[in-house]
Amino acid sequence: MTVETAEAPPASPFERVGGHAAMRAITDRFYDLIDEDPAYAELRAVHAADLSDMRAQLALFLAGWAGGPRDWFEANPGKCMMSAHGGIAITRDTAGQWAEAMTRAITDTNVADRAIAETMADVLSRMARGMARE
Ligand code: HEM
């Protein structure tokens, strides 16, 4: 007879990075960079003047995407991030700016697990660049 031990499931990237606080800090740094650094002016111009709702939405998306609470996915059933951007004119330049700003935001944020955060930056950058259509 085998004795089963109750092993805890492996921690999700969400938990390893530092939970909601880390996702919100990354998102705030990302939009601060886009707001302030002229290198992202083109990307800034595509967005609405008021980014406060985007700060909340992107942080919640990242939480669920990284294996944490799925509030964003429950509020947006069946919504795919790639097709949600189908109506936005995304160029190679603006996609590259998104990828670069997100990578910088993750580098600048004090996260619990640097290696998993860098993996997140890499995957998000590739997703963003994959959204370019022009
Ligand atoms: C991995 C890549 C990306 C992720 C995870 C992401 C995430 C999001 C999220 C969560 C929203 C809010 C919409 C909602 O909650 O339904 C959004 C909206 C938006 N995204 Fe992205 N995005 C990405 C790439 C890009 C890129 C490359 C552009 C370049 C132009 C872009 C431009 C926009 C714009 C213009 C909006 C609408 C914002 C507004 O109403 O002002 N996104 N994105």
Short mmCIF file of C-alpha atoms and ligand atoms in Angstrom, two decimals:
data_model
loop_
_atom_site.label_atom_id
_atom_site.label_comp_id
_atom_site.label_asym_id
_atom_site.label_seq_id
_atom_site.Cartn_x
_atom_site.Cartn_y
_atom_site.Cartn_z
CA MET A 1 0.00 0.00 0.00
CA THR A 2 1.37 3.39 -0.93
CA VAL A 3 1.08 6.31 1.39
CA GLU A 4 0.21 9.53 -0.38
CA THR A 5 1.72 12.71 0.91
CA ALA A 6 -0.21 15.93 0.49
CA GLU A 7 2.23 18.03 -1.49
CA ALA A 8 1.50 21.70 -1.89
CA PRO A 9 1.01 22.69 -5.53
CA PRO A 10 3.94 24.64 -6.98
CA ALA A 11 3.70 28.39 -6.50
CA SER A 12 2.31 30.22 -9.53
CA PRO A 13 4.33 32.94 -11.28
CA PHE A 14 1.79 35.38 -9.76
CA GLU A 15 2.75 34.28 -6.25
CA ARG A 16 6.47 34.08 -7.03
CA VAL A 17 6.59 37.63 -8.40
CA GLY A 18 4.80 39.04 -5.35
CA GLY A 19 1.03 38.90 -5.90
CA HIS A 20 -1.31 41.81 -6.61
CA ALA A 21 1.06 44.39 -5.12
CA ALA A 22 3.82 43.44 -7.58
CA MET A 23 1.43 43.32 -10.57
CA ARG A 24 0.12 46.77 -9.68
CA ALA A 25 3.64 48.15 -9.17
CA ILE A 26 4.76 46.80 -12.58
CA THR A 27 1.64 48.25 -14.25
CA ASP A 28 2.05 51.66 -12.58
CA ARG A 29 5.71 51.84 -13.60
CA PHE A 30 4.75 50.80 -17.17
CA TYR A 31 2.18 53.62 -17.57
CA ASP A 32 4.42 56.14 -15.78
CA LEU A 33 7.17 55.39 -18.32
CA ILE A 34 4.74 55.69 -21.23
CA ASP A 35 3.42 58.97 -19.83
CA GLU A 36 6.82 60.50 -19.15
CA ASP A 37 9.43 59.13 -21.58
CA PRO A 38 9.30 60.71 -25.08
CA ALA A 39 10.62 57.41 -26.48
CA TYR A 40 7.05 56.08 -26.02
CA ALA A 41 5.20 59.15 -27.33
CA GLU A 42 3.79 57.25 -30.30
CA LEU A 43 2.42 54.50 -28.06
CA ARG A 44 1.07 57.11 -25.61
CA ALA A 45 -0.81 58.86 -28.41
CA VAL A 46 -2.76 55.68 -29.24
CA HIS A 47 -4.14 55.52 -25.69
CA ALA A 48 -6.89 57.56 -24.05
CA ALA A 49 -5.92 60.69 -22.09
CA ASP A 50 -6.91 59.12 -18.77
CA LEU A 51 -4.98 55.90 -18.09
CA SER A 52 -6.42 55.23 -14.62
CA ASP A 53 -8.79 52.47 -15.79
CA MET A 54 -6.01 50.90 -17.87
CA ARG A 55 -3.79 50.78 -14.76
CA ALA A 56 -6.45 48.72 -12.99
CA GLN A 57 -7.29 46.52 -16.01
CA LEU A 58 -3.73 45.64 -17.01
CA ALA A 59 -2.77 44.78 -13.42
CA LEU A 60 -5.79 42.45 -13.13
CA PHE A 61 -5.07 40.90 -16.53
CA LEU A 62 -1.45 40.21 -15.56
CA ALA A 63 -2.57 38.65 -12.26
CA GLY A 64 -4.85 36.11 -13.98
CA TRP A 65 -2.45 35.54 -16.87
CA ALA A 66 0.33 34.68 -14.38
CA GLY A 67 -1.82 32.08 -12.63
CA GLY A 68 -3.33 34.27 -9.91
CA PRO A 69 -6.94 35.41 -9.25
CA ARG A 70 -8.90 35.43 -12.49
CA ASP A 71 -11.06 38.55 -11.92
CA TRP A 72 -10.19 40.06 -15.32
CA PHE A 73 -10.98 36.80 -17.17
CA GLU A 74 -14.28 36.41 -15.27
CA ALA A 75 -15.24 40.02 -16.07
CA ASN A 76 -14.32 39.46 -19.75
CA PRO A 77 -15.52 35.92 -20.55
CA GLY A 78 -13.96 34.47 -23.67
CA LYS A 79 -11.99 37.66 -24.41
CA CYS A 80 -8.66 37.00 -26.06
CA MET A 81 -5.98 39.68 -25.62
CA MET A 82 -4.81 39.36 -29.23
CA SER A 83 -8.30 39.81 -30.75
CA ALA A 84 -9.22 42.50 -28.17
CA HIS A 85 -6.52 44.59 -29.87
CA GLY A 86 -7.82 43.82 -33.36
CA GLY A 87 -9.40 47.28 -33.71
CA ILE A 88 -6.25 49.14 -32.65
CA ALA A 89 -3.74 50.17 -35.32
CA ILE A 90 -0.62 48.50 -33.89
CA THR A 91 2.58 49.12 -35.82
CA ARG A 92 5.96 47.46 -35.38
CA ASP A 93 7.11 50.66 -33.69
CA THR A 94 4.28 50.91 -31.14
CA ALA A 95 4.44 47.17 -30.42
CA GLY A 96 8.20 47.51 -29.87
CA GLN A 97 7.61 50.47 -27.54
CA TRP A 98 5.09 48.41 -25.54
CA ALA A 99 7.58 45.53 -25.25
CA GLU A 100 10.44 47.83 -24.23
CA ALA A 101 8.40 49.78 -21.66
CA MET A 102 7.09 46.57 -20.09
CA THR A 103 10.59 45.08 -19.91
CA ARG A 104 11.87 48.27 -18.27
CA ALA A 105 8.90 48.37 -15.86
CA ILE A 106 9.62 44.80 -14.74
CA THR A 107 13.36 45.53 -14.40
CA ASP A 108 12.60 48.64 -12.29
CA THR A 109 10.11 46.91 -9.96
CA ASN A 110 11.20 45.25 -6.74
CA VAL A 111 9.86 41.71 -7.30
CA ALA A 112 10.22 38.67 -5.07
CA ASP A 113 11.57 36.32 -7.76
CA ARG A 114 13.70 38.07 -10.42
CA ALA A 115 14.04 35.02 -12.70
CA ILE A 116 10.29 34.44 -13.13
CA ALA A 117 9.75 38.20 -13.60
CA GLU A 118 12.30 38.21 -16.43
CA THR A 119 10.53 35.27 -18.03
CA MET A 120 7.27 37.23 -17.83
CA ALA A 121 8.93 40.22 -19.50
CA ASP A 122 10.22 38.00 -22.29
CA VAL A 123 6.86 36.34 -23.00
CA LEU A 124 4.90 39.63 -22.78
CA SER A 125 7.37 41.28 -25.16
CA ARG A 126 6.90 38.53 -27.69
CA MET A 127 3.09 38.75 -27.35
CA ALA A 128 3.20 42.52 -27.88
CA ARG A 129 5.47 42.26 -30.94
CA GLY A 130 3.14 39.56 -32.30
CA MET A 131 0.28 42.09 -32.28
CA ALA A 132 1.93 44.33 -34.89
CA ARG A 133 0.12 44.30 -38.21
CA GLU A 134 1.80 47.15 -40.08
C1 HEM B 1 1.20 41.56 -24.35
C2 HEM B 1 0.81 42.70 -24.85
C3 HEM B 1 -0.38 43.51 -24.34
C4 HEM B 1 -1.18 43.32 -23.25
C5 HEM B 1 -1.10 42.22 -22.20
C6 HEM B 1 -2.17 44.39 -23.26
C7 HEM B 1 -3.17 44.57 -22.32
C8 HEM B 1 -4.23 45.44 -22.46
C9 HEM B 1 -5.36 45.51 -21.56
C10 HEM B 1 -5.58 44.62 -20.33
C11 HEM B 1 -6.18 46.46 -22.02
C12 HEM B 1 -7.50 46.91 -21.40
C13 HEM B 1 -8.61 46.37 -22.20
C14 HEM B 1 -9.51 45.50 -21.43
O1 HEM B 1 -9.35 45.28 -20.22
O2 HEM B 1 -10.42 44.95 -22.08
C15 HEM B 1 -5.57 47.02 -23.22
C16 HEM B 1 -6.10 48.04 -23.99
C17 HEM B 1 -5.39 48.73 -24.95
N1 HEM B 1 -4.16 48.37 -25.46
FE1 HEM B 1 -3.07 46.80 -24.90
N2 HEM B 1 -1.93 45.21 -24.33
C18 HEM B 1 -0.85 44.70 -25.01
C19 HEM B 1 -0.26 45.24 -26.14
C20 HEM B 1 -0.60 46.44 -26.71
C21 HEM B 1 0.13 47.07 -27.77
C22 HEM B 1 1.38 46.51 -28.47
C23 HEM B 1 -0.49 48.24 -28.04
C24 HEM B 1 0.01 49.21 -29.08
C25 HEM B 1 -0.67 50.17 -29.60
C26 HEM B 1 -1.66 48.34 -27.15
C27 HEM B 1 -2.59 49.35 -27.10
C28 HEM B 1 -3.76 49.33 -26.37
C29 HEM B 1 -4.80 50.37 -26.45
C30 HEM B 1 -4.78 51.60 -27.34
C31 HEM B 1 -5.84 49.97 -25.57
C32 HEM B 1 -7.13 50.72 -25.30
C33 HEM B 1 -6.84 51.69 -24.19
C34 HEM B 1 -7.75 52.85 -24.12
O3 HEM B 1 -8.97 52.67 -24.14
O4 HEM B 1 -7.20 53.92 -24.04
N3 HEM B 1 -1.68 47.22 -26.35
N4 HEM B 1 -4.39 46.38 -23.44
#
